[in-house]
CSV table of C-alpha atoms in Angstrom, one decimal:
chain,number,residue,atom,x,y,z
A,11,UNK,CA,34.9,-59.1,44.6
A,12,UNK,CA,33.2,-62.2,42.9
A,13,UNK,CA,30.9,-64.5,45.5
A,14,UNK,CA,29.3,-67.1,45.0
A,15,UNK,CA,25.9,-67.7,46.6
A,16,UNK,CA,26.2,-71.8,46.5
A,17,UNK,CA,29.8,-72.9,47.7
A,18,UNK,CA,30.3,-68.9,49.6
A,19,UNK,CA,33.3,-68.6,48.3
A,20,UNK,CA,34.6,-65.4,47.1
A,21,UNK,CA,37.7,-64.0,44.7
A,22,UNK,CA,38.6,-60.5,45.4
A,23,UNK,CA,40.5,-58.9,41.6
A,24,UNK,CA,42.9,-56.3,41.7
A,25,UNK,CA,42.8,-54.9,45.7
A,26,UNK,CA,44.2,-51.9,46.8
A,27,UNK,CA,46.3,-52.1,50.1
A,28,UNK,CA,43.8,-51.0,52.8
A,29,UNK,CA,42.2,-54.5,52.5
A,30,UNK,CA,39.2,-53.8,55.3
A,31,UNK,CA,36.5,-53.0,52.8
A,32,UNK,CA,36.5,-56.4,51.2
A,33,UNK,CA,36.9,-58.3,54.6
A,34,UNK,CA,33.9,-56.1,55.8
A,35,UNK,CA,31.6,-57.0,52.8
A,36,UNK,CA,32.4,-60.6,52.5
A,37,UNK,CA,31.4,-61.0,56.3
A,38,UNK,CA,28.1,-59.1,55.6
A,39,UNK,CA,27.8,-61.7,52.6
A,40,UNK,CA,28.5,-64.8,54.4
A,41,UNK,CA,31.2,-65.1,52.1
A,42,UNK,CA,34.7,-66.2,52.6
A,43,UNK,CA,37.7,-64.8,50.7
A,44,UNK,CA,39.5,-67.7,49.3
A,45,UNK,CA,41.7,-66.9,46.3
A,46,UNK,CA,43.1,-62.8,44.9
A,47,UNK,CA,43.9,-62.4,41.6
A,48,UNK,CA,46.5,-59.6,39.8
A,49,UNK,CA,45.9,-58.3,36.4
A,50,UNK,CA,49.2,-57.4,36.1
A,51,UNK,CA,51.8,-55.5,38.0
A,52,UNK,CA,50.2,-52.2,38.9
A,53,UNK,CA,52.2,-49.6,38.5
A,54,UNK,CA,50.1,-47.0,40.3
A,55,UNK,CA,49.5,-48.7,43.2
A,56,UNK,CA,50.3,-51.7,45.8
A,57,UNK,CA,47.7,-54.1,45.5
A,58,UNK,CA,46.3,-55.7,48.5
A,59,UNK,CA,47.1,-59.7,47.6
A,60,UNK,CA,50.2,-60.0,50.6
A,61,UNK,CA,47.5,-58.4,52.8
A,62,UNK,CA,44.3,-61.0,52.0
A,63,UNK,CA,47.1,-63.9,52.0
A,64,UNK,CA,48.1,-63.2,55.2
A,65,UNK,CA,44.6,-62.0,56.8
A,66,UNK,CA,42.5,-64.7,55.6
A,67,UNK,CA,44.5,-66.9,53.5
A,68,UNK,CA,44.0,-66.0,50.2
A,69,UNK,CA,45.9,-67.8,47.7
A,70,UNK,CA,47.4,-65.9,44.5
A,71,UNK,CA,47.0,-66.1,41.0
A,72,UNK,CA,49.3,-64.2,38.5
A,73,UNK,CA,48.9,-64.2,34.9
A,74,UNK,CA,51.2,-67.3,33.3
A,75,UNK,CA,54.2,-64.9,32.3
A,76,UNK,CA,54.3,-63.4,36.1
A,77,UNK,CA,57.3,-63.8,38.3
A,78,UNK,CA,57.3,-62.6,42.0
A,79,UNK,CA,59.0,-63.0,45.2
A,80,UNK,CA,56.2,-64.7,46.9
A,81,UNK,CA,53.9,-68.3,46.2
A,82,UNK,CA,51.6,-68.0,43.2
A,83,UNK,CA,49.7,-69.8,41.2
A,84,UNK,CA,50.5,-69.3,37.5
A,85,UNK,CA,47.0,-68.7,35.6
A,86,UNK,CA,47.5,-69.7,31.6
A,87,UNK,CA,45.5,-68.5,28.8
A,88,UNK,CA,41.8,-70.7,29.1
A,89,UNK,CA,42.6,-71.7,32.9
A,90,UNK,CA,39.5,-71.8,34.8
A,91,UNK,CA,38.7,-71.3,38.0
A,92,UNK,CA,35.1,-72.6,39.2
A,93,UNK,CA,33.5,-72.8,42.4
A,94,UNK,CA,29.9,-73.8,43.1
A,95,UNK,CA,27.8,-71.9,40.5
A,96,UNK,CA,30.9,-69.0,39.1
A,97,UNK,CA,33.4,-69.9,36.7
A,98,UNK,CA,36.3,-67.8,36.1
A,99,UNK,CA,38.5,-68.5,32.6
A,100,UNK,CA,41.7,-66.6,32.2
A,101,UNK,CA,42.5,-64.9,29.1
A,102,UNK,CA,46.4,-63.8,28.7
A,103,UNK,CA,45.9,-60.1,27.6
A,104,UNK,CA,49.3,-59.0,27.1
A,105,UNK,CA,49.9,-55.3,25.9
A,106,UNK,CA,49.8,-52.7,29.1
A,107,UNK,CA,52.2,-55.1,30.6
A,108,UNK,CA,53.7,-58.6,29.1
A,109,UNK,CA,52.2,-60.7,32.1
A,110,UNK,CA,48.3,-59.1,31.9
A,111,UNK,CA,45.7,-61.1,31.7
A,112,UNK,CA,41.9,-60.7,31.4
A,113,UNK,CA,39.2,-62.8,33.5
A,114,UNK,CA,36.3,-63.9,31.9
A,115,UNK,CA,33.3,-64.2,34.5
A,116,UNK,CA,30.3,-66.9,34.1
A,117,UNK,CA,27.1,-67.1,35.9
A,118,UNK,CA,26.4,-71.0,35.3
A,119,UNK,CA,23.0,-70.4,36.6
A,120,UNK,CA,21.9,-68.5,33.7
A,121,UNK,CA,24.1,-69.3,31.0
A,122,UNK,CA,27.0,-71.7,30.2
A,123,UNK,CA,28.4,-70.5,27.4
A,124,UNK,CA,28.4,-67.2,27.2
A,125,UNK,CA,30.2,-64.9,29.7
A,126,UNK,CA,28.4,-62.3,32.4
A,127,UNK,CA,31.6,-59.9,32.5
A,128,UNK,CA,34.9,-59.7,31.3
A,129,UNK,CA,37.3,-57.8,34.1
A,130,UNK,CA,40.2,-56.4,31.5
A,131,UNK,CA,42.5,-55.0,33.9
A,132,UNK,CA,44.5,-52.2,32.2
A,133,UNK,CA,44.1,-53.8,28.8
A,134,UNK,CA,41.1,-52.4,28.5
A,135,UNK,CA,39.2,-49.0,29.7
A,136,UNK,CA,36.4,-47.5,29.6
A,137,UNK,CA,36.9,-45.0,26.5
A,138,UNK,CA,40.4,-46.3,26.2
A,139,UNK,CA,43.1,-48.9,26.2
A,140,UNK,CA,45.7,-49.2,28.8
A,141,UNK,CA,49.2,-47.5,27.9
A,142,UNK,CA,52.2,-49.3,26.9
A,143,UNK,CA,54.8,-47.3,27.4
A,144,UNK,CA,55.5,-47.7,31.4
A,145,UNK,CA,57.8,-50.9,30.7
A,146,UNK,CA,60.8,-49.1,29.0
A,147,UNK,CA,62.7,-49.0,32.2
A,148,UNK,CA,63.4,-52.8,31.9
A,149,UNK,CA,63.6,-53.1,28.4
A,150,UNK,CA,60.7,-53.6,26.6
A,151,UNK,CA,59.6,-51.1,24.3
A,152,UNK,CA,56.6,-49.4,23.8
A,153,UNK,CA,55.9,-50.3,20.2
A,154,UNK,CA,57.1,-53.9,21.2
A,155,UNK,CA,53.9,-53.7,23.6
A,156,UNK,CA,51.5,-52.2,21.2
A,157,UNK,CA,51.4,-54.6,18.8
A,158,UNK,CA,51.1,-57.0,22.2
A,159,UNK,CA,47.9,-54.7,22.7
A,160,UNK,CA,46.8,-54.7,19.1
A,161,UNK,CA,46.7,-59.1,19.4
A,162,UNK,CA,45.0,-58.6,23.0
A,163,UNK,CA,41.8,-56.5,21.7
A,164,UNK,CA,41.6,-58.0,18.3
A,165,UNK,CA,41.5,-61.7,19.3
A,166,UNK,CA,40.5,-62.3,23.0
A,167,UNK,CA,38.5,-59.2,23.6
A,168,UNK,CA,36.6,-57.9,20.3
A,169,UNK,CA,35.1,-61.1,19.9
A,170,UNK,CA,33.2,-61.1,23.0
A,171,UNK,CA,29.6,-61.1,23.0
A,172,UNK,CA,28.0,-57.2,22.8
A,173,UNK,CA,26.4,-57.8,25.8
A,174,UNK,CA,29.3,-58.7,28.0
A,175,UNK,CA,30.0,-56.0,30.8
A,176,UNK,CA,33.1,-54.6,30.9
A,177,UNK,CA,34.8,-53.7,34.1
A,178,UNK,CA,38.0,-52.4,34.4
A,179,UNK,CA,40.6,-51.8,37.0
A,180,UNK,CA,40.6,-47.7,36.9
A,181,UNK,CA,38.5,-45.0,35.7
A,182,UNK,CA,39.1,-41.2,35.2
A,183,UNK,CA,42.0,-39.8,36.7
A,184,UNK,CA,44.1,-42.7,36.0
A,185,UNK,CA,47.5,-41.9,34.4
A,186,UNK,CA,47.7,-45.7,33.0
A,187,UNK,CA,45.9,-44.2,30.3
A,188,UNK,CA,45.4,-41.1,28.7
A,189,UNK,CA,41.3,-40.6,28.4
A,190,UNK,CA,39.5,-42.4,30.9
A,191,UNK,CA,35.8,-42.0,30.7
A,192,UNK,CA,34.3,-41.6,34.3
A,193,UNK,CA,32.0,-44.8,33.9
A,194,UNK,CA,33.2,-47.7,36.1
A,195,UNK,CA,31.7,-50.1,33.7
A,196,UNK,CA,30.2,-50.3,29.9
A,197,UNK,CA,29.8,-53.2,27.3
A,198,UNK,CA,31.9,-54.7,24.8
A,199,UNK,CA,29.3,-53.5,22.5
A,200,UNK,CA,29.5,-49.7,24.1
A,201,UNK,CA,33.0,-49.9,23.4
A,202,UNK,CA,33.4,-51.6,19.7
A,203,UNK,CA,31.1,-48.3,18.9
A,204,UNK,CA,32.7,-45.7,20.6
A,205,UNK,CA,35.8,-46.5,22.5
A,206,UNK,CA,38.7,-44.5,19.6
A,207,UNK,CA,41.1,-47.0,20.4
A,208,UNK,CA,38.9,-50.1,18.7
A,209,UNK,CA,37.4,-48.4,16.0
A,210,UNK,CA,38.7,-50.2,12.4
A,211,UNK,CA,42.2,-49.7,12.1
A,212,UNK,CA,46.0,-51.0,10.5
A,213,UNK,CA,47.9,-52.4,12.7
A,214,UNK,CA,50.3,-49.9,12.2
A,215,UNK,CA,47.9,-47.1,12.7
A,216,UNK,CA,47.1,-48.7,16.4
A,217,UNK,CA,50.8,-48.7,16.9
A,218,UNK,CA,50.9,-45.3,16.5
A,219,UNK,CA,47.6,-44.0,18.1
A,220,UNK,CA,48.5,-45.2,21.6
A,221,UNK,CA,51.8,-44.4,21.8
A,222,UNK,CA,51.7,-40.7,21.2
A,223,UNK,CA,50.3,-37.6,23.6
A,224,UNK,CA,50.6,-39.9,26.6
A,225,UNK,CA,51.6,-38.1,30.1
A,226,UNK,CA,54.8,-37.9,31.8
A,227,UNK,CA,55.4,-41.5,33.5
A,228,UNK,CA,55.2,-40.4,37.2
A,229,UNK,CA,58.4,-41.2,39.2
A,230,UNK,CA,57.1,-44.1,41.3
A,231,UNK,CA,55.4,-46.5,39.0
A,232,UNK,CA,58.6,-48.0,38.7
A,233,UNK,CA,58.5,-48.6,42.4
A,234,UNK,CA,55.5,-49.4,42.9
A,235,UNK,CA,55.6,-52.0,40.1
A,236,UNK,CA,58.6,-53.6,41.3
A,237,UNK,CA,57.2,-53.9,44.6
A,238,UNK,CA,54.0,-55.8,43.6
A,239,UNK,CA,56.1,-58.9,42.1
A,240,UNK,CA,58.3,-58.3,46.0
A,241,UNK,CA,57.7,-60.2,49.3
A,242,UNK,CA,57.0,-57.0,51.6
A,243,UNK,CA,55.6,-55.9,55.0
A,244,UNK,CA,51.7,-55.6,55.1
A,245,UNK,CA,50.2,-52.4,55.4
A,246,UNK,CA,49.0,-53.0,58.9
A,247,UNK,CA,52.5,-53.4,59.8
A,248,UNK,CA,53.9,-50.2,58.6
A,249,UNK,CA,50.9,-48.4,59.9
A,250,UNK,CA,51.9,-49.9,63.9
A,251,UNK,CA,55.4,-47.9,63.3
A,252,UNK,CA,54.1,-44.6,61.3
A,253,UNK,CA,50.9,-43.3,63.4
A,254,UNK,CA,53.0,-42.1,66.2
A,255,UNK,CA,52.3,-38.6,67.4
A,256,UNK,CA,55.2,-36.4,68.0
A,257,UNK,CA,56.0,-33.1,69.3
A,258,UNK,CA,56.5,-29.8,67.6
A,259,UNK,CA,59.8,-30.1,68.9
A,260,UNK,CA,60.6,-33.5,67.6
A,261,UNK,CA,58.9,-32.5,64.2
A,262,UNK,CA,61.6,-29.9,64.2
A,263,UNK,CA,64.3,-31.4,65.1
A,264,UNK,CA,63.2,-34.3,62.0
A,265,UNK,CA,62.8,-31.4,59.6
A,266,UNK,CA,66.4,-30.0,60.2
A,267,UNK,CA,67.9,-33.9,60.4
A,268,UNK,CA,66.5,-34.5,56.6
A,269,UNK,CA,62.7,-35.0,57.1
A,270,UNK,CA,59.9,-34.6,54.5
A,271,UNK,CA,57.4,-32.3,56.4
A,272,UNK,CA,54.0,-32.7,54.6
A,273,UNK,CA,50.5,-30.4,55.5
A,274,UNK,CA,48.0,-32.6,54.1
A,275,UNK,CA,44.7,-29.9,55.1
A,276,UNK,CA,43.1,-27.9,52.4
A,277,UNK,CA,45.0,-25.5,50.6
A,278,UNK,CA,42.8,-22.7,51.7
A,279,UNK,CA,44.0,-23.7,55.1
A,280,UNK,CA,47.6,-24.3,54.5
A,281,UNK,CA,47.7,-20.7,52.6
A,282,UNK,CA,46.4,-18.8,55.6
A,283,UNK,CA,49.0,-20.3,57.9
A,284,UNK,CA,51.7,-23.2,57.7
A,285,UNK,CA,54.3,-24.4,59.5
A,286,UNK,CA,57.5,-22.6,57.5
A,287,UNK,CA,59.1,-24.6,55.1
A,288,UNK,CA,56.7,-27.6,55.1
A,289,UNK,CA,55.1,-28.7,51.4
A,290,UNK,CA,51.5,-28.8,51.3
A,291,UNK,CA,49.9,-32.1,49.8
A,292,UNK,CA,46.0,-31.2,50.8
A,293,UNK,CA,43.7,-35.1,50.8
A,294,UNK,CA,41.4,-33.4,48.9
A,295,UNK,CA,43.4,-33.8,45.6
A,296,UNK,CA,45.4,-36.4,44.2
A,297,UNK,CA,47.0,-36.6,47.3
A,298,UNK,CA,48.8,-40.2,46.5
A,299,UNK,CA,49.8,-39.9,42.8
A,300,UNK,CA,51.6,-36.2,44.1
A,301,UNK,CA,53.1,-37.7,47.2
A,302,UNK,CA,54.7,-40.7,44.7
A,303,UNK,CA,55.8,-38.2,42.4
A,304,UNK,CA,57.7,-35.4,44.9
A,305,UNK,CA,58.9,-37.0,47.8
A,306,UNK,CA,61.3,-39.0,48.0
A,307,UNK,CA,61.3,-42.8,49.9
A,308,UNK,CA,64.6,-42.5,51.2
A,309,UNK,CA,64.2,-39.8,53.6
A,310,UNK,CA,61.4,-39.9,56.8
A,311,UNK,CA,58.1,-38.0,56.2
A,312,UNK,CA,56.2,-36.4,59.1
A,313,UNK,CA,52.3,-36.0,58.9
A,314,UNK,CA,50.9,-32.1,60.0
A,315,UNK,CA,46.9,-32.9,59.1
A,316,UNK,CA,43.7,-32.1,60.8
A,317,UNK,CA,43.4,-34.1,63.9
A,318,UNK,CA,42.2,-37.0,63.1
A,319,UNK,CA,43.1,-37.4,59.2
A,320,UNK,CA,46.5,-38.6,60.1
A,321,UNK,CA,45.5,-42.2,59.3
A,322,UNK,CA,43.9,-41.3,56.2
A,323,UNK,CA,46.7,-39.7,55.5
A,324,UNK,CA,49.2,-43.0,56.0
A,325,UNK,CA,47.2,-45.0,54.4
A,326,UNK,CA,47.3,-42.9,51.2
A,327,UNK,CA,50.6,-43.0,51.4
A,328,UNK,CA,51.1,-47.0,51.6
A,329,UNK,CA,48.6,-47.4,48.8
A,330,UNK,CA,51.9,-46.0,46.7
A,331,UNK,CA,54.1,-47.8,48.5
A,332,UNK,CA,55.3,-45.3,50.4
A,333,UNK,CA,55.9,-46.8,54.2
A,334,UNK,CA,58.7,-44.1,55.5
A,335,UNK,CA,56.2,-41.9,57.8
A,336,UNK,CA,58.0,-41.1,60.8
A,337,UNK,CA,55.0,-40.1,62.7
A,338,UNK,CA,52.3,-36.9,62.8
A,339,UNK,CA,52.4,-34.0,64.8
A,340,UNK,CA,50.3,-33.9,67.7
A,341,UNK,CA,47.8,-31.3,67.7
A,342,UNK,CA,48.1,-30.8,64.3
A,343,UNK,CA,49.1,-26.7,63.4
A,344,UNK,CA,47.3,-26.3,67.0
A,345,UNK,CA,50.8,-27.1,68.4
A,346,UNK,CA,52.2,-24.1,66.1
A,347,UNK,CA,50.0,-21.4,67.3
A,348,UNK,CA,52.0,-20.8,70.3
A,349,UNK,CA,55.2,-19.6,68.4
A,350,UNK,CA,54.3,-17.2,65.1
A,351,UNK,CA,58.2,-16.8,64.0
A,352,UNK,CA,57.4,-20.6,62.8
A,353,UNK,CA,54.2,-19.7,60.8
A,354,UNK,CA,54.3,-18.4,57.4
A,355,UNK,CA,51.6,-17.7,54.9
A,356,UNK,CA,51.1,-16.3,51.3
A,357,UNK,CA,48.5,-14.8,49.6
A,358,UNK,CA,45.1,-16.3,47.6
A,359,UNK,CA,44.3,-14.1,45.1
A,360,UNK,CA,40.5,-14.1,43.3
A,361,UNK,CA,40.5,-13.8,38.9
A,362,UNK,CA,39.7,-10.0,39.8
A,363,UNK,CA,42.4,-9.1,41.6
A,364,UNK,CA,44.9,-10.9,39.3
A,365,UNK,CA,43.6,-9.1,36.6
A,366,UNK,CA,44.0,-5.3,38.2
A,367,UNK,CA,48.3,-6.8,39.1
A,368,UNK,CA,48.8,-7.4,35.3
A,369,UNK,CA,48.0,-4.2,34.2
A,370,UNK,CA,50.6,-2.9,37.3
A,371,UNK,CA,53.5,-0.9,36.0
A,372,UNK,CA,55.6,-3.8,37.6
A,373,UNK,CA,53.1,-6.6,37.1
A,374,UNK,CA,53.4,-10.0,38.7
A,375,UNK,CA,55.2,-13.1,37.2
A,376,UNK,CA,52.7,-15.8,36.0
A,377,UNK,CA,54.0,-19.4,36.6
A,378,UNK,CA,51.4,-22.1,34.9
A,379,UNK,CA,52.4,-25.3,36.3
A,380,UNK,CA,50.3,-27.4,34.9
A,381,UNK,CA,51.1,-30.1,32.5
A,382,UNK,CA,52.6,-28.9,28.8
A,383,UNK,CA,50.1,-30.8,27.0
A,384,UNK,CA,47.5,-27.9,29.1
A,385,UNK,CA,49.4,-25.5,28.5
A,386,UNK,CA,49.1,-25.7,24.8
A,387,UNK,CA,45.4,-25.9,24.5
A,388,UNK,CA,45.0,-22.9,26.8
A,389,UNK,CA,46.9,-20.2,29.5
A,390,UNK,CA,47.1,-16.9,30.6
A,391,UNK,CA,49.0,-14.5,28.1
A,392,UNK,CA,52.6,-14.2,29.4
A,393,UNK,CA,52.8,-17.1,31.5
A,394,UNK,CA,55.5,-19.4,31.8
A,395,UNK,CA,54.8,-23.3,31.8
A,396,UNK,CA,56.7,-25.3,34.2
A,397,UNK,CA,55.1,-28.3,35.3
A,398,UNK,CA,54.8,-29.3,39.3
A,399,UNK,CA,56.5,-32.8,38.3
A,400,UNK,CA,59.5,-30.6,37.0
A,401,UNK,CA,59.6,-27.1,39.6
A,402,UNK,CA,61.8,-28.5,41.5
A,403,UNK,CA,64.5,-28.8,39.2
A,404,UNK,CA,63.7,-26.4,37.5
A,405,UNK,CA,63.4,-23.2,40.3
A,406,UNK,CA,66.3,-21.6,39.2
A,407,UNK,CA,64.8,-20.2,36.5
A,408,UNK,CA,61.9,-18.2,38.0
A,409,UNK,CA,62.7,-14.3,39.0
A,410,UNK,CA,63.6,-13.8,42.9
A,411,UNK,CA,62.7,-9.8,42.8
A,412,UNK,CA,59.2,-10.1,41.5
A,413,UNK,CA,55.8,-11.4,43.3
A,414,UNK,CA,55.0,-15.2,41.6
A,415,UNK,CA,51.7,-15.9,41.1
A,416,UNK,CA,51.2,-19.3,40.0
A,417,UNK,CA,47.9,-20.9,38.5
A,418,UNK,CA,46.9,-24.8,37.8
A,419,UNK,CA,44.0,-26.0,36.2
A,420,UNK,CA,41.5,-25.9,39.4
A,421,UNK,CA,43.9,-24.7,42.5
A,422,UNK,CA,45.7,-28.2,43.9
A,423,UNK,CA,48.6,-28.2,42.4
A,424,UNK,CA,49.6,-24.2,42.5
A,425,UNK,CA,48.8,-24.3,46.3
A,426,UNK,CA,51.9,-27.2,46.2
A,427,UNK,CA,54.2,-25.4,44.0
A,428,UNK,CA,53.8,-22.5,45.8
A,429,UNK,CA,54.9,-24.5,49.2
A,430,UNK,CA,58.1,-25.7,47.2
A,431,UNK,CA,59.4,-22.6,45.8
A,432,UNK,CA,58.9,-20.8,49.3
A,433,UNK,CA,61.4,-24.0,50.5
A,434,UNK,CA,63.2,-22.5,48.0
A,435,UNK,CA,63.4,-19.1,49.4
A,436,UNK,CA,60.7,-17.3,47.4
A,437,UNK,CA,58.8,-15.8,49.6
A,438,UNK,CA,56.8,-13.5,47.4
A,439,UNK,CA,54.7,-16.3,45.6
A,440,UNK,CA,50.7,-16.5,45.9
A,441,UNK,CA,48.5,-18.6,43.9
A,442,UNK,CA,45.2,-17.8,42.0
A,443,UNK,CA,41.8,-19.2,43.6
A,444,UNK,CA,40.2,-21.4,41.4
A,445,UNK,CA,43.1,-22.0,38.9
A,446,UNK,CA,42.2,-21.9,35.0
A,447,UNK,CA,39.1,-22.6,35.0
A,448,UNK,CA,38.2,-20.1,37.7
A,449,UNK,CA,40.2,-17.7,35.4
A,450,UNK,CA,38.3,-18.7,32.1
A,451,UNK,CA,34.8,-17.9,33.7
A,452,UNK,CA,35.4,-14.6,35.0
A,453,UNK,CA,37.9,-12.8,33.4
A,454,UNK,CA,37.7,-11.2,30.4
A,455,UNK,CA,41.5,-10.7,29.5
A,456,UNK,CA,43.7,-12.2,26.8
A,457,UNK,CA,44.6,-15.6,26.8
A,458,UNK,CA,46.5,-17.8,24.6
């Protein structure tokens, strides 16, 4: 959010969905929220600029080579926006996306010329540059937007001032780009010295760097893409049909009619005693980005979370775009306790005690589901790599007479896959406390 002090007037950049922390803070400001402004297209998220239109009025702005569904205003490369002592100028920064732009931000009170901030979207992060492979699905190529990229830094950003402060639209855990530094801001002159991707380089060798060793493209970018150029319900009116408590017996009568039954407590929790056949997707994780990539928006999803958390829980799931919840079950697994032929659990096991199984006559089967490019640096001896984006499919391939014991990185996503493969039928699955790195530190056993 940008406010000015003089005319009150404030522009809010790249929103997420749930809207209500912006309203909040311009109100404590004395500020009022008169224009939004996209980036680009997200394609890991469903910005919030349908909900500050219709909430307060906002008008849009899209970068000059935007098209959407709904009233915009276009914004071409050096347009400016200026109210009282703020002036915004719009640079097109085309390379993530073909329609991302850049804003340039100018306190007038202290200097004219020279900008304050530059706010570079998903051109550029901190530590990296934003990846340009997610447009393939409609046709333009990834090399086609790296040398887009290339133009971008080398003649609208590098030459910005070293003092200018960068702030960009994600940080670590992002998959628009492949290594995020934590930081949410730095300096154009923190980044010409140490950001890999704007160190002195060919053209061609630019090309090359960022479009190798990026991650899998999660299922619902697409989506979620496509719905920010879409005229679409607001998520305050998705939310007034989805938080609607239902009974255990109408959860299970949705489960067996095609609905996605989701626990979204802590895996610890869900381990010791889940309702049978539901998927675990704990909010302590990357709750959104997982729900995007396994579910499916076709078919109803029903909420079993901590009472309380069920509207966290929704909300998540509309940041992605995802507004098929069907409702929550009341009581949460309190409703469950009643009838124990509908509970199942499996097994936590510590580093230890996974150490003493593999030196069993009939060891365990070790399923590493983390992602390939993890796999490679690092794993437990024997292991197969099947990664959680891919389990599904892939299930067939995993043994039906042995105990699984599946490991991640840190415990999230094993605590999922072993939800899905006991969907599957696999009832002798556990998962390993910890993950990897819980492994690493306390075991002393070959690894690979």
């Amino acid at each position: 959010m940008i406010g000015d002090e003089e005319s009150r007037a404030a522009v809010i950049v790249d929103p997420r969905r749930d809207i209500d922390e912006y309203l909040a803070e311009a109100d404590a400001r004395g500020l009022r929220i008169e224009r939004v402004i996209l980036t680009h297209f997200h394609a890991d998220f469903v910005a919030g600029h349908i909900e500050l239109r219709d909430r307060v009025g906002a008008e849009i702005f899209l970068g000059a080579k935007a098209e959407a569904d709904y009233a915009f205003t276009r914004l071409y490369d050096g347009d400016i926006i200026e109210f009282g002592k703020t002036k915004l100028q719009a640079l097109e920064t085309p390379g993530h996306t073909p329609e991302g732009i850049s804003i340039l931000v100018f306190d007038l009170e202290k200097d004219t010329e020279e900008p304050h901030a530059v706010l570079t979207g998903d051109t550029l992060f901190i530590g990296d540059v934003g990846r340009p492979d997610l447009m393939a699905s409609v046709g333009v190529s990834a090399e086609q937007l790296a040398h887009m990229l290339y133009d971008s830094l080398h003649q609208k950003l590098l030459p910005l001032p070293d003092e200018t402060i960068v702030y960009p639209a994600h940080g670590a855990g992002s998959l628009c780009g492949k290594s995020l530094s934590t930081d949410t801001s730095s300096t154009m002159g923190v980044q010409r010295q140490y950001n890999y991707a704007l160190q002195p380089m060919s053209r061609e060798e630019f090309v090359r760097l960022v479009t190798v060793d990026q991650s899998e493209v999660p299922a619902y970018f697409s989506y979620d893409a496509d719905l920010n150029r879409r005229e679409r319900p607001t998520l305050d009116s998705a939310l007034e049909s989805e938080l609607i408590p239902l009974s255990l017996e109408e959860v299970l009568r949705m489960k067996n009619a095609g609905a996605q039954v989701i626990d979204v407590r802590d895996p610890g929790e869900f381990a010791a005693a889940h309702l049978v056949d539901t998927m675990e997707l704990g909010l302590g994780g990357q709750y959104a980005t997982w729900a995007g990539t396994l579910l499916s928006r076709e078919r109803p999803i029903v909420i079993i979370a901590e009472p309380g958390r069920e509207e966290e829980a929704a909300i998540r799931l509309g940041r992605v775009g995802f507004d098929n919840m069907a409702g929550y079950l009341d009581g949460g697994m309190g409703a469950v306790q009643a009838q124990p032929d509908l509970i199942e659990r499996f097994e936590r096991l510590a580093p230890a005690t996974l150490a003493e199984r593999l030196h069993d006559p009939a060891p365990s089967f070790l399923l590493d589901v983390r992602r390939e490019s993890e796999y490679e640096m690092s794993r437990i001896e024997g292991s197969l790599n099947i990664p959680l984006s891919h389990l599904d499919e892939r299930v067939n391939e995993l043994p039906r007479d042995r105990e699984i014991v599946i490991y991640c990185a840190g415990g999230y996503r094993s605590a999922i896959a072993a939800s899905l493969l006991m969907q599957h039928g696999l009832r002798k699955v556990s998962d390993l406390v910890g993950g990897f790195k819980a492994w690493d530190a306390t075991v002393v056993t070959p690894t690979a």
